[in-house]
mmCIF file with all atom_site columns, C-alpha atoms in Angstrom:
data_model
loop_
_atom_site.group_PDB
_atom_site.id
_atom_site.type_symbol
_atom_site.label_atom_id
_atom_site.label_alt_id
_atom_site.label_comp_id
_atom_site.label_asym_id
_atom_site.label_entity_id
_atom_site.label_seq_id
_atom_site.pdbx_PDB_ins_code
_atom_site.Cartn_x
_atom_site.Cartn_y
_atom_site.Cartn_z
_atom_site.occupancy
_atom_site.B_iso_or_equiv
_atom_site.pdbx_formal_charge
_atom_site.auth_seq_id
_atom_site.auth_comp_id
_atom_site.auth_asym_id
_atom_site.auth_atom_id
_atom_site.pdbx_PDB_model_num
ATOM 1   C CA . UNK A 1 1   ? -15.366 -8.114  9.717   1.00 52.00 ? 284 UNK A CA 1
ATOM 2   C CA . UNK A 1 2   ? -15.518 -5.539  6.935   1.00 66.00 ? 285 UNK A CA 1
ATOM 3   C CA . UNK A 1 3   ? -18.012 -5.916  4.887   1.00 72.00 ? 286 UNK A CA 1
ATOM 4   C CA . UNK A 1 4   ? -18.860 -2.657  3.547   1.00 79.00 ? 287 UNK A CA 1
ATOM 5   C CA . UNK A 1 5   ? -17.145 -3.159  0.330   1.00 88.00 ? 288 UNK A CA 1
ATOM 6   C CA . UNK A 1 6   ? -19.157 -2.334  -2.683  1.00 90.00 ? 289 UNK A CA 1
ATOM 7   C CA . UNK A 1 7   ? -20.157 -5.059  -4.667  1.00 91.00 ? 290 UNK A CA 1
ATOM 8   C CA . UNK A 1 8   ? -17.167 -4.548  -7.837  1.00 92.00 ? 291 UNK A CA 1
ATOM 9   C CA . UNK A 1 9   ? -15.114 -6.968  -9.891  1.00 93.00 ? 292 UNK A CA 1
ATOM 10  C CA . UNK A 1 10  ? -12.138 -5.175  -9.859  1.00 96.00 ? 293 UNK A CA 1
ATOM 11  C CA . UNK A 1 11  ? -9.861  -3.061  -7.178  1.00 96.00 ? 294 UNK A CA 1
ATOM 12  C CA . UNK A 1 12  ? -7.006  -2.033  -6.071  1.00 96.00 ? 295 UNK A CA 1
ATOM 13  C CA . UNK A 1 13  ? -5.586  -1.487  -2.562  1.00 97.00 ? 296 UNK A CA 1
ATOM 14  C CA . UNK A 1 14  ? -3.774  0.498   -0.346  1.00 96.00 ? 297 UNK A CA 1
ATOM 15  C CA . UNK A 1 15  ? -1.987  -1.310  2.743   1.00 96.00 ? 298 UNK A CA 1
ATOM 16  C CA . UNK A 1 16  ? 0.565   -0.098  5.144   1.00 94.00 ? 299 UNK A CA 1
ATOM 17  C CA . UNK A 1 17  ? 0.994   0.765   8.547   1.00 90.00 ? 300 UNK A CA 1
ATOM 18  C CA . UNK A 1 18  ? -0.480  3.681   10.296  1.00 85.00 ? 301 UNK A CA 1
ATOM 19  C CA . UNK A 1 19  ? 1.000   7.052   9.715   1.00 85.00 ? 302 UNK A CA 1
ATOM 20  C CA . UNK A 1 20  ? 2.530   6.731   6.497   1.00 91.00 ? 303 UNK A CA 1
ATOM 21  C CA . UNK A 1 21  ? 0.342   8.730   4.432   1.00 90.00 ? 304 UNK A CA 1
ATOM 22  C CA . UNK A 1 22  ? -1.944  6.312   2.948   1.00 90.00 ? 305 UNK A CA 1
ATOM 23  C CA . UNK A 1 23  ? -5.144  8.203   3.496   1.00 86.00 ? 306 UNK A CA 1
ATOM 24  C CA . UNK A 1 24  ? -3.242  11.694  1.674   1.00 90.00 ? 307 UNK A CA 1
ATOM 25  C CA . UNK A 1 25  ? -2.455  9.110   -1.257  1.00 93.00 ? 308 UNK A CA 1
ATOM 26  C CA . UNK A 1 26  ? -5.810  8.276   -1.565  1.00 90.00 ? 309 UNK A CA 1
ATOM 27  C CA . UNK A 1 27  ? -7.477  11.201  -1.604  1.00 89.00 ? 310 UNK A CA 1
ATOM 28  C CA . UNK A 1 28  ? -4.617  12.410  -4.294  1.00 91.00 ? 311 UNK A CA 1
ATOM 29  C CA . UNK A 1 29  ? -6.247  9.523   -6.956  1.00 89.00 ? 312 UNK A CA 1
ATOM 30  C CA . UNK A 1 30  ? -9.558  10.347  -5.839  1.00 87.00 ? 313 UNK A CA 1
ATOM 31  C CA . UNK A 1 31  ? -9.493  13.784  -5.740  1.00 85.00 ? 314 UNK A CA 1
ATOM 32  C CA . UNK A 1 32  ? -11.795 13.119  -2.664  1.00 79.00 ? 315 UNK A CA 1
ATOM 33  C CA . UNK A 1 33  ? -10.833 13.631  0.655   1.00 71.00 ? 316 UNK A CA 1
ATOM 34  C CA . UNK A 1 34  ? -10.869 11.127  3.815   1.00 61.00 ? 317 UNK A CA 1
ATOM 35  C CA . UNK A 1 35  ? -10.425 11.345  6.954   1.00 58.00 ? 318 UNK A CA 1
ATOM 36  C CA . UNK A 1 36  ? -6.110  12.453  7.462   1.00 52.00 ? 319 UNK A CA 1
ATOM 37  C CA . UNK A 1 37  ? -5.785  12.436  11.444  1.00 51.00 ? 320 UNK A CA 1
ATOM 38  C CA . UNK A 1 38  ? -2.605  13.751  12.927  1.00 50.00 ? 321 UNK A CA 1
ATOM 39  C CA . UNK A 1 39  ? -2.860  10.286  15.579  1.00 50.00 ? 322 UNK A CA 1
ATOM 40  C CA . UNK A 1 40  ? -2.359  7.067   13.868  1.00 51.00 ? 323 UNK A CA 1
ATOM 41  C CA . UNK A 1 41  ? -5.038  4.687   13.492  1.00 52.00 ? 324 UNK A CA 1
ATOM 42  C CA . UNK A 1 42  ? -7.976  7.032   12.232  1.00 53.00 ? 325 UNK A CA 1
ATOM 43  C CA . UNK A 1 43  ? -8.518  4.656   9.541   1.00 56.00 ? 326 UNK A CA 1
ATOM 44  C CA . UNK A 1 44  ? -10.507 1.683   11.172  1.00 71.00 ? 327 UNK A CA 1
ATOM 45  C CA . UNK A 1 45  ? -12.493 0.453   8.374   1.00 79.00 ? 328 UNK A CA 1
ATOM 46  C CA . UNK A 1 46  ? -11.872 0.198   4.785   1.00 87.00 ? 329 UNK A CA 1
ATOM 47  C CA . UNK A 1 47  ? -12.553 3.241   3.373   1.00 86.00 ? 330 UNK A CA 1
ATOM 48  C CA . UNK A 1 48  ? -13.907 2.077   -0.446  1.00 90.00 ? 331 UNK A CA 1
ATOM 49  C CA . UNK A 1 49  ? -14.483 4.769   -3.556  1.00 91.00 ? 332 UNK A CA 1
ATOM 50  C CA . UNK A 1 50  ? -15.758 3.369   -6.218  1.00 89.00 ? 333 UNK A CA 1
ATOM 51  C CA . UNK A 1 51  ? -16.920 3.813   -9.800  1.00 87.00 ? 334 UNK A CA 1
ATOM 52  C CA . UNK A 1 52  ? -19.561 1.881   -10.820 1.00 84.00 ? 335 UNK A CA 1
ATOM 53  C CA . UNK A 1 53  ? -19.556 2.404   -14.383 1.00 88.00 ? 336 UNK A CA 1
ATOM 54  C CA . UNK A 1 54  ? -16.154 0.626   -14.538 1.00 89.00 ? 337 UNK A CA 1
ATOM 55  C CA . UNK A 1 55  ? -16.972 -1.586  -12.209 1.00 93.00 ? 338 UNK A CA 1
ATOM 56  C CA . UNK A 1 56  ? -13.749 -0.728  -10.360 1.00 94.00 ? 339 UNK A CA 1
ATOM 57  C CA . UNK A 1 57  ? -12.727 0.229   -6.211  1.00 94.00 ? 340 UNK A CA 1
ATOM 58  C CA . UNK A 1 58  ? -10.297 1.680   -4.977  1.00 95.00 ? 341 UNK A CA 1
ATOM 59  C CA . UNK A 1 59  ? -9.610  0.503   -0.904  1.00 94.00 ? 342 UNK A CA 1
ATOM 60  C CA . UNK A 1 60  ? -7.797  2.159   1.655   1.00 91.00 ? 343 UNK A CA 1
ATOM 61  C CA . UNK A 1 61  ? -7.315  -0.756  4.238   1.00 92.00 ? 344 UNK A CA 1
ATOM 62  C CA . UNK A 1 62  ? -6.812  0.493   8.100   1.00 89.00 ? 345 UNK A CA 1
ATOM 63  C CA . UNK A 1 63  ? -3.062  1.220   8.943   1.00 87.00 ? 346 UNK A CA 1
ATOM 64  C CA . UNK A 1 64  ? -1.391  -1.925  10.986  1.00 82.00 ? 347 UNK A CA 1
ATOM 65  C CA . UNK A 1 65  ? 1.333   -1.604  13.523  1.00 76.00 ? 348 UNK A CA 1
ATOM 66  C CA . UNK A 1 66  ? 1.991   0.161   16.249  1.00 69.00 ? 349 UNK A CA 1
ATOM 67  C CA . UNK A 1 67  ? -0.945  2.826   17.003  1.00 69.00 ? 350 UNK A CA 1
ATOM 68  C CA . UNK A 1 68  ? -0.469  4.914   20.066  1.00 72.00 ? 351 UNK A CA 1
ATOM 69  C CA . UNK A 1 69  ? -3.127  4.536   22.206  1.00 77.00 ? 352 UNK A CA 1
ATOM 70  C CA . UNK A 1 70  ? -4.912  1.774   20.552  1.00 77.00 ? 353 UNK A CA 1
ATOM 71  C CA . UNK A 1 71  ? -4.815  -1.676  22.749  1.00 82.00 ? 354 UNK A CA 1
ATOM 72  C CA . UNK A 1 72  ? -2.467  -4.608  21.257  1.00 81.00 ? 355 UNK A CA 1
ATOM 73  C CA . UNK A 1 73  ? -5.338  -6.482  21.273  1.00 86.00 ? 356 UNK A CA 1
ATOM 74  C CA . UNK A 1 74  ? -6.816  -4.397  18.818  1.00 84.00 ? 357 UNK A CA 1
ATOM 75  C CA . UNK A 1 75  ? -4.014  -3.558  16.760  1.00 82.00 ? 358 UNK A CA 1
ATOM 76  C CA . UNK A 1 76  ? -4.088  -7.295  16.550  1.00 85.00 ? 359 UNK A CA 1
ATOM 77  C CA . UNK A 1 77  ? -7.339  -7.343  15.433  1.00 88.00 ? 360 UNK A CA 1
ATOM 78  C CA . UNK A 1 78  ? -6.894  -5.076  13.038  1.00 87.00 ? 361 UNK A CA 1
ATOM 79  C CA . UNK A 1 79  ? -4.213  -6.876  11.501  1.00 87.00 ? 362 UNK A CA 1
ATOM 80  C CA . UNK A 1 80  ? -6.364  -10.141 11.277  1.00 90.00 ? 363 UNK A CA 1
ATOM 81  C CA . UNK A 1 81  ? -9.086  -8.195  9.143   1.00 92.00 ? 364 UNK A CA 1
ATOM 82  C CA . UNK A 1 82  ? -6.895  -7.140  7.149   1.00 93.00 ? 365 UNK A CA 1
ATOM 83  C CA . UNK A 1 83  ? -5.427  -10.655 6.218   1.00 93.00 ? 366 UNK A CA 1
ATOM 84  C CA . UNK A 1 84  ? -8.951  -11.854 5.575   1.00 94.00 ? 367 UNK A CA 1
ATOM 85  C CA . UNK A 1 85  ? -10.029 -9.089  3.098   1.00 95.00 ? 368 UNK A CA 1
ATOM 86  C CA . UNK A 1 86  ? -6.615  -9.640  1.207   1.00 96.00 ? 369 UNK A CA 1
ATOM 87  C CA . UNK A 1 87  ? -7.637  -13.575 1.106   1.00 96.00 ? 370 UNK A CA 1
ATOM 88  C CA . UNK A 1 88  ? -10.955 -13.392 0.295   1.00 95.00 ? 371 UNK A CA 1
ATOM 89  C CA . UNK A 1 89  ? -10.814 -10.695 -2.194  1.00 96.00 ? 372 UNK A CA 1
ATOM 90  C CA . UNK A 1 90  ? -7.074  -11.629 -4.048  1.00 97.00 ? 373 UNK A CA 1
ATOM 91  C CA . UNK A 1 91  ? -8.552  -12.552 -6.912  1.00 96.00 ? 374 UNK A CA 1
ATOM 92  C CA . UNK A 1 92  ? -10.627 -9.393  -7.669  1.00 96.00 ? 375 UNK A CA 1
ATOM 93  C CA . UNK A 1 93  ? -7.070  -7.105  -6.021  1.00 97.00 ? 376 UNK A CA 1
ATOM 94  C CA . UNK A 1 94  ? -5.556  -5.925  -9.728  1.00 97.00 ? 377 UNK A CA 1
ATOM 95  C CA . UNK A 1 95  ? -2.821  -3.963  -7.806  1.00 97.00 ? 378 UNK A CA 1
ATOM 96  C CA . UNK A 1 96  ? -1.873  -3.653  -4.260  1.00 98.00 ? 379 UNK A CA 1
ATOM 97  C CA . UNK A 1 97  ? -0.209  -0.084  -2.866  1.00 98.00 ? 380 UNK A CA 1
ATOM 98  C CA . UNK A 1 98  ? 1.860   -1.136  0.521   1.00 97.00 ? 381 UNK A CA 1
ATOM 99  C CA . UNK A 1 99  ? 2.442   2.463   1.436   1.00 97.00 ? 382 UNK A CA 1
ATOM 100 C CA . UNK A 1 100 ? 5.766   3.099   3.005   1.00 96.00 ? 383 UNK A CA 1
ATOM 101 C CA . UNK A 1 101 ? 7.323   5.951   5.041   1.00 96.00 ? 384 UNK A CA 1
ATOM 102 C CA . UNK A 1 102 ? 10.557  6.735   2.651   1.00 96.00 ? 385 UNK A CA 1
ATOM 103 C CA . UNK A 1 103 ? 12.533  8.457   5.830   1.00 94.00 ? 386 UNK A CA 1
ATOM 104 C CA . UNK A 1 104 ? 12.007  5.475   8.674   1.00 93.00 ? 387 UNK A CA 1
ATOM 105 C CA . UNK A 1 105 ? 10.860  2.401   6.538   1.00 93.00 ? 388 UNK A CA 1
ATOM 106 C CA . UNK A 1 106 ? 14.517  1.043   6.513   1.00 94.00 ? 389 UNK A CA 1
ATOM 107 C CA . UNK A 1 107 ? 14.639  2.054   10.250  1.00 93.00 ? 390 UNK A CA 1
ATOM 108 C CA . UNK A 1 108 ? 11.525  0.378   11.448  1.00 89.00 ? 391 UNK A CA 1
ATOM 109 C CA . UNK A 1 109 ? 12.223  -2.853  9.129   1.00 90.00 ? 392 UNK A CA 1
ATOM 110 C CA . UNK A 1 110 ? 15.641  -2.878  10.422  1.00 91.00 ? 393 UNK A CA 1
ATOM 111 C CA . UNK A 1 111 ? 14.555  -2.061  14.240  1.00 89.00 ? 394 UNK A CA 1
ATOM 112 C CA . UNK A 1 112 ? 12.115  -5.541  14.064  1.00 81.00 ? 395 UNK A CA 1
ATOM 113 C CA . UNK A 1 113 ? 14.133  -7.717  12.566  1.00 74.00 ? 396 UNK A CA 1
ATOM 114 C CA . UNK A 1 114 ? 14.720  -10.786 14.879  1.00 74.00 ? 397 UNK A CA 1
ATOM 115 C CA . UNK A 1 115 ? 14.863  -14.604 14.529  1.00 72.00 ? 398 UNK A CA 1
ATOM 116 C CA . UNK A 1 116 ? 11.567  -14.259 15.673  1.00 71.00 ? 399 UNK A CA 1
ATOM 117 C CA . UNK A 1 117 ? 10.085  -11.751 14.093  1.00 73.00 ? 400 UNK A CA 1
ATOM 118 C CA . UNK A 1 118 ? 9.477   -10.466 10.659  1.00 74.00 ? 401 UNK A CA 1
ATOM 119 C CA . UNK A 1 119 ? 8.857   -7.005  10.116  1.00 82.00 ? 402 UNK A CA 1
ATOM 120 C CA . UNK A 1 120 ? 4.606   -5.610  8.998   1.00 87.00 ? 403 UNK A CA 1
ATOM 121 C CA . UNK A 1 121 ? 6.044   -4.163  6.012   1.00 92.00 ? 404 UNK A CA 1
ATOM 122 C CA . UNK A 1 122 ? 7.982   -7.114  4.522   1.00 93.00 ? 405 UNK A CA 1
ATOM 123 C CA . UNK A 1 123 ? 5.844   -10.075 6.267   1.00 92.00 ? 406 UNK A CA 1
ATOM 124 C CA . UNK A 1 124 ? 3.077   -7.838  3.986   1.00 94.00 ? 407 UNK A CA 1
ATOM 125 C CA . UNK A 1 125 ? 4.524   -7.670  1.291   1.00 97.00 ? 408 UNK A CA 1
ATOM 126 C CA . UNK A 1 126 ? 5.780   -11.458 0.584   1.00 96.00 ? 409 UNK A CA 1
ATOM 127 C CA . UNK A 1 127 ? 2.021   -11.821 1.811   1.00 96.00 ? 410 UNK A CA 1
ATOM 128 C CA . UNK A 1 128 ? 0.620   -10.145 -1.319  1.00 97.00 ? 411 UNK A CA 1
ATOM 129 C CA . UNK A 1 129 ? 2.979   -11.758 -3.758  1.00 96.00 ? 412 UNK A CA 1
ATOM 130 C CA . UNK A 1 130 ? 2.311   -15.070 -2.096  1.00 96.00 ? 413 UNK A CA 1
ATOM 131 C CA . UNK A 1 131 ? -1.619  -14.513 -2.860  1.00 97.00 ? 414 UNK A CA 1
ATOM 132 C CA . UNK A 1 132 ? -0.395  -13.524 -6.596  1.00 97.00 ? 415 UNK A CA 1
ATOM 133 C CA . UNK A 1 133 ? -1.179  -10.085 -5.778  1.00 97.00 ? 416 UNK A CA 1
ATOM 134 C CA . UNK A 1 134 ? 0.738   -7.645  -8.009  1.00 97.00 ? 417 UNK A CA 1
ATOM 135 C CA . UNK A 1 135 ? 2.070   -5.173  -5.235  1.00 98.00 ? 418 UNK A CA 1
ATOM 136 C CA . UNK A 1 136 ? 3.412   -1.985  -6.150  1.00 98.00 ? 419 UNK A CA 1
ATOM 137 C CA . UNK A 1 137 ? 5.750   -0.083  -2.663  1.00 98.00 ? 420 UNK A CA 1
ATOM 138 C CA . UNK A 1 138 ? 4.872   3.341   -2.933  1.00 98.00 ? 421 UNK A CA 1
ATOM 139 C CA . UNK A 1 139 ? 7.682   5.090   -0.703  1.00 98.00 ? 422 UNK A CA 1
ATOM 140 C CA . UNK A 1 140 ? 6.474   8.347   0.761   1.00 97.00 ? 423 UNK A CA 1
ATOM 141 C CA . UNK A 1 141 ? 7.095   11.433  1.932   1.00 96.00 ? 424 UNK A CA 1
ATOM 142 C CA . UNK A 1 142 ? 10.771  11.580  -0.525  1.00 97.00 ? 425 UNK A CA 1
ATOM 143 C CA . UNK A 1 143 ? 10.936  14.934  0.155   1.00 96.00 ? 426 UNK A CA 1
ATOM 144 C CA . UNK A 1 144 ? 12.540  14.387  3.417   1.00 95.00 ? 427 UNK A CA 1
ATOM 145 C CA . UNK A 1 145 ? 14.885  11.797  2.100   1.00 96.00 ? 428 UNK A CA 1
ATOM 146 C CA . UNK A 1 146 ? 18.512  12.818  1.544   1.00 93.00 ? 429 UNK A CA 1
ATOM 147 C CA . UNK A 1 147 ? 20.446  10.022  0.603   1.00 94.00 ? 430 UNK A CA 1
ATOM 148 C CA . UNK A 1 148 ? 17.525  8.695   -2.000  1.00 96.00 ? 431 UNK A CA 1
ATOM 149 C CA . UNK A 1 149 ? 19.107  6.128   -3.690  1.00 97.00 ? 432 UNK A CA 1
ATOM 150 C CA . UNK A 1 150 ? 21.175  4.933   -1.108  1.00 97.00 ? 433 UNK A CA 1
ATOM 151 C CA . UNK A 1 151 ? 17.492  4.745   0.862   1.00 97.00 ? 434 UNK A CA 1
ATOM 152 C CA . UNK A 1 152 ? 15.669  3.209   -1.909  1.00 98.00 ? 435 UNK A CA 1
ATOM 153 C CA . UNK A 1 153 ? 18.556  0.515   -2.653  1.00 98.00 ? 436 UNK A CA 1
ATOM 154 C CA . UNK A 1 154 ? 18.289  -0.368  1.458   1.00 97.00 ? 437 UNK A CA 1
ATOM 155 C CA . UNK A 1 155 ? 14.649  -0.307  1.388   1.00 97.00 ? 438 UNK A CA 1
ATOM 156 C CA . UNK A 1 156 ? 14.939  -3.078  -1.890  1.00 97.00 ? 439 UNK A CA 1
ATOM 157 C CA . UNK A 1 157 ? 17.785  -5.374  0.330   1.00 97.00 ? 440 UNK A CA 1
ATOM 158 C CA . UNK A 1 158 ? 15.340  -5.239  3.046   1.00 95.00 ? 441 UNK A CA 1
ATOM 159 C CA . UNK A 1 159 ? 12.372  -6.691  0.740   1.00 96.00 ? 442 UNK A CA 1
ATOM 160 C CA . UNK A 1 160 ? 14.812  -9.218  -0.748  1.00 96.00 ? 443 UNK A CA 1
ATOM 161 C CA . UNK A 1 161 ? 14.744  -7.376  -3.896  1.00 97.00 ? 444 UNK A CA 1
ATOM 162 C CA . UNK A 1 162 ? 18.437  -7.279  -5.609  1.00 96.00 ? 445 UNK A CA 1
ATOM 163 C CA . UNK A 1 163 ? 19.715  -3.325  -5.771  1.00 94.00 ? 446 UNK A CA 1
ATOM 164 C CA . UNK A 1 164 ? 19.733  -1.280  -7.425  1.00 96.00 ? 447 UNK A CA 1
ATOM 165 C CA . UNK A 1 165 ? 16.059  0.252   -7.087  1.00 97.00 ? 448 UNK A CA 1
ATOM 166 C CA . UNK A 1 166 ? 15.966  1.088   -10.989 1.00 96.00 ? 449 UNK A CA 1
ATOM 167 C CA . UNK A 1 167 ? 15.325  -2.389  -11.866 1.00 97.00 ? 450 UNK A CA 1
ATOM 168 C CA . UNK A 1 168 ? 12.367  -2.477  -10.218 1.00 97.00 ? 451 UNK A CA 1
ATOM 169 C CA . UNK A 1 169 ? 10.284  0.196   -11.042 1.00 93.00 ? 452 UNK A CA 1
ATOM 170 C CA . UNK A 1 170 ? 7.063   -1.643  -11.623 1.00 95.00 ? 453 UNK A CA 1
ATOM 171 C CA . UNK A 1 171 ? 7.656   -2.642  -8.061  1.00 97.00 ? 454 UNK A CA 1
ATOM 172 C CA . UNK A 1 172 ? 9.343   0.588   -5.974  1.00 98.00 ? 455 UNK A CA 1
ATOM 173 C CA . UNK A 1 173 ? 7.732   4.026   -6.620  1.00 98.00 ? 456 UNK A CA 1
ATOM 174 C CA . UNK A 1 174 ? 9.394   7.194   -4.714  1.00 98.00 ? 457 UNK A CA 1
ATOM 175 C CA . UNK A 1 175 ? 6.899   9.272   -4.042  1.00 98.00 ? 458 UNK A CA 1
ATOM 176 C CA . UNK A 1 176 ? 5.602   12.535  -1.842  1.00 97.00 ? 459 UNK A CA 1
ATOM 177 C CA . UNK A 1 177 ? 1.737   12.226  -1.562  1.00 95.00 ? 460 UNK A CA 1
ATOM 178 C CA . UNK A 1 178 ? 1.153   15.218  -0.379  1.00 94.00 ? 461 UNK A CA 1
ATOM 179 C CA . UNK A 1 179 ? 2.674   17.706  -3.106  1.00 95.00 ? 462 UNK A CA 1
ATOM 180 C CA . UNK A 1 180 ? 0.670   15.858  -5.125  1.00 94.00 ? 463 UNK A CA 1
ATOM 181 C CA . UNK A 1 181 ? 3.985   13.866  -7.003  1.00 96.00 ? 464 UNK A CA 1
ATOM 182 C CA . UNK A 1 182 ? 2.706   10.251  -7.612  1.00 97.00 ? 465 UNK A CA 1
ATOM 183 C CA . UNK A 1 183 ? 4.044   10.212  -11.054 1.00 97.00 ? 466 UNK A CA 1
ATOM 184 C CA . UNK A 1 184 ? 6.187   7.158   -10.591 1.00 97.00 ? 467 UNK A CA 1
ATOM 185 C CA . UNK A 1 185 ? 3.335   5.219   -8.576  1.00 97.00 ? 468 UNK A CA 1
ATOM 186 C CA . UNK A 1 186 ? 1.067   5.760   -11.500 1.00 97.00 ? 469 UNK A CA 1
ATOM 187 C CA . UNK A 1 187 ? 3.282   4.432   -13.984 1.00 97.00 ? 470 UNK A CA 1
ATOM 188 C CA . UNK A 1 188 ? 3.556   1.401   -12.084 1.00 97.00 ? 471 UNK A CA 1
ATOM 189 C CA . UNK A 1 189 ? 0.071   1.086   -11.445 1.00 97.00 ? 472 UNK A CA 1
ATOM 190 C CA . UNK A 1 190 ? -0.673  1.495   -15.382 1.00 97.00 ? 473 UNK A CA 1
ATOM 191 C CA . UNK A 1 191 ? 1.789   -1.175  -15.872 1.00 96.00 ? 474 UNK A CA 1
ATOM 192 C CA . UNK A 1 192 ? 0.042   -3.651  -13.613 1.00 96.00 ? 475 UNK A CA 1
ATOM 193 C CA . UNK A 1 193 ? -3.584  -3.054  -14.862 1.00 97.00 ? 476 UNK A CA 1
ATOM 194 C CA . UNK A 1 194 ? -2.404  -2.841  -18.672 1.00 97.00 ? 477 UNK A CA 1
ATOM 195 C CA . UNK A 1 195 ? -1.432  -7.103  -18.041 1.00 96.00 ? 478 UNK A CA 1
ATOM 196 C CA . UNK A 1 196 ? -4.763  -6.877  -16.818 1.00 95.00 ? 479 UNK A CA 1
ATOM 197 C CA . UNK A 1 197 ? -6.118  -5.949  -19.650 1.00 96.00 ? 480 UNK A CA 1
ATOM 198 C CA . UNK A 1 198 ? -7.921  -3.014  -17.300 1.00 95.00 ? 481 UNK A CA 1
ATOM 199 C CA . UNK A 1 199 ? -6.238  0.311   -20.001 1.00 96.00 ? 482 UNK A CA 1
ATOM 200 C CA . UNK A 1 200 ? -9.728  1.778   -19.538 1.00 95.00 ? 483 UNK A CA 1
ATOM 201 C CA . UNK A 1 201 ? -8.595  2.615   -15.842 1.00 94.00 ? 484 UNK A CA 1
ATOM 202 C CA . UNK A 1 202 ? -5.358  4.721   -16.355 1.00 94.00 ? 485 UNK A CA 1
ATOM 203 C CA . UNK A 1 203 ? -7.809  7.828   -16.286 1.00 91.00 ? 486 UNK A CA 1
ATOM 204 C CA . UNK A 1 204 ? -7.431  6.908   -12.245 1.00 90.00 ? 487 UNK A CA 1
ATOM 205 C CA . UNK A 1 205 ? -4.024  7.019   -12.305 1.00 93.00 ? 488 UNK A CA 1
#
């Protein structure tokens, strides 16, 4: 189980599957750097920075999905921890980051959609809003997106969000982590922890 999480009232989270950037996104906030691996899956534990003085953490949760070379079993595993942090520590989760690829998301949603079968990304994120997590899609990597608002409307259908994407920008934030442009995803962020009363925590974001 993970249990290296620092003892702190109040967090956010970053969820998504592996390969998507969400390690490059977090050291972008933190100004810290993490482990980045070119393989998926480097992430296998939470990886928690914190500030004690606000009493605030911010958690990159391991990448779910597929992960070449890691055992289904595992990847299954995996998954399971992750559902058990999100339960146990809901009520403390301010804001939740589900980190998607902008290029494939609508690909890979599309690609596992069966009558048996809901997609990581959108079982995940009607997950979060079912524990009355506020959950904020940050879609990355824009830069390599064409057709953006075509993409961003699809990637909305697929979440059962009603296009177009501009009504929902406390909920979809385009972004490219690794230029540095999280603009949008901050604003969302801000919007989220302002109902929470948390304003002394925009300096993060």
């Amino acid at each position: 189980m993970f249990d290296t999480r620092p003892d702190r009232e109040a967090e956010v989270v970053l969820v998504g599957r592996s390969n998507v950037g969400k390690s490059t996104l977090m050291r972008e906030v933190t100004g810290h750097s993490f482990d980045t691996g070119g393989s998926p899956g480097v992430t296998r534990e939470p990886n928690h920075y914190d500030w004690a003085p606000e009493d605030f953490v911010l958690t990159d949760l391991p990448g779910f999905g597929f992960m070449s070379g890691v055992h289904e079993d595992r990847r299954e595993e995996i998954k399971t921890n992750i559902v058990r942090y999100l339960e146990e520590y809901a009520e403390n989760v301010l804001v939740a980051i589900l980190v998607v690829d902008g290029k494939s998301a609508v690909d890979i949603i599309d690609r596992h959609s069966g009558p048996d079968e809901i997609p990581y990304d959108v079982e995940m994120f009607h997950f979060l809003r079912e524990l009355g997590v506020p959950t904020v899609v940050a879609v990355n990597k824009m830069d390599k997106v064409d057709d953006r608002d075509e993409r961003l409307d699809e990637l909305c259908d697929r979440l059962g969000l009603y296009p177009p994407w501009k009504q929902w920008q406390e909920v979809i934030a385009p972004i490219t982590a690794k230029s540095g442009r999280i603009e949008p995803l901050n604003e969302a962020v801000r919007e989220h922890l302002h109902e929470h009363q948390r304003d002394d925590l925009f300096k993060f974001f």
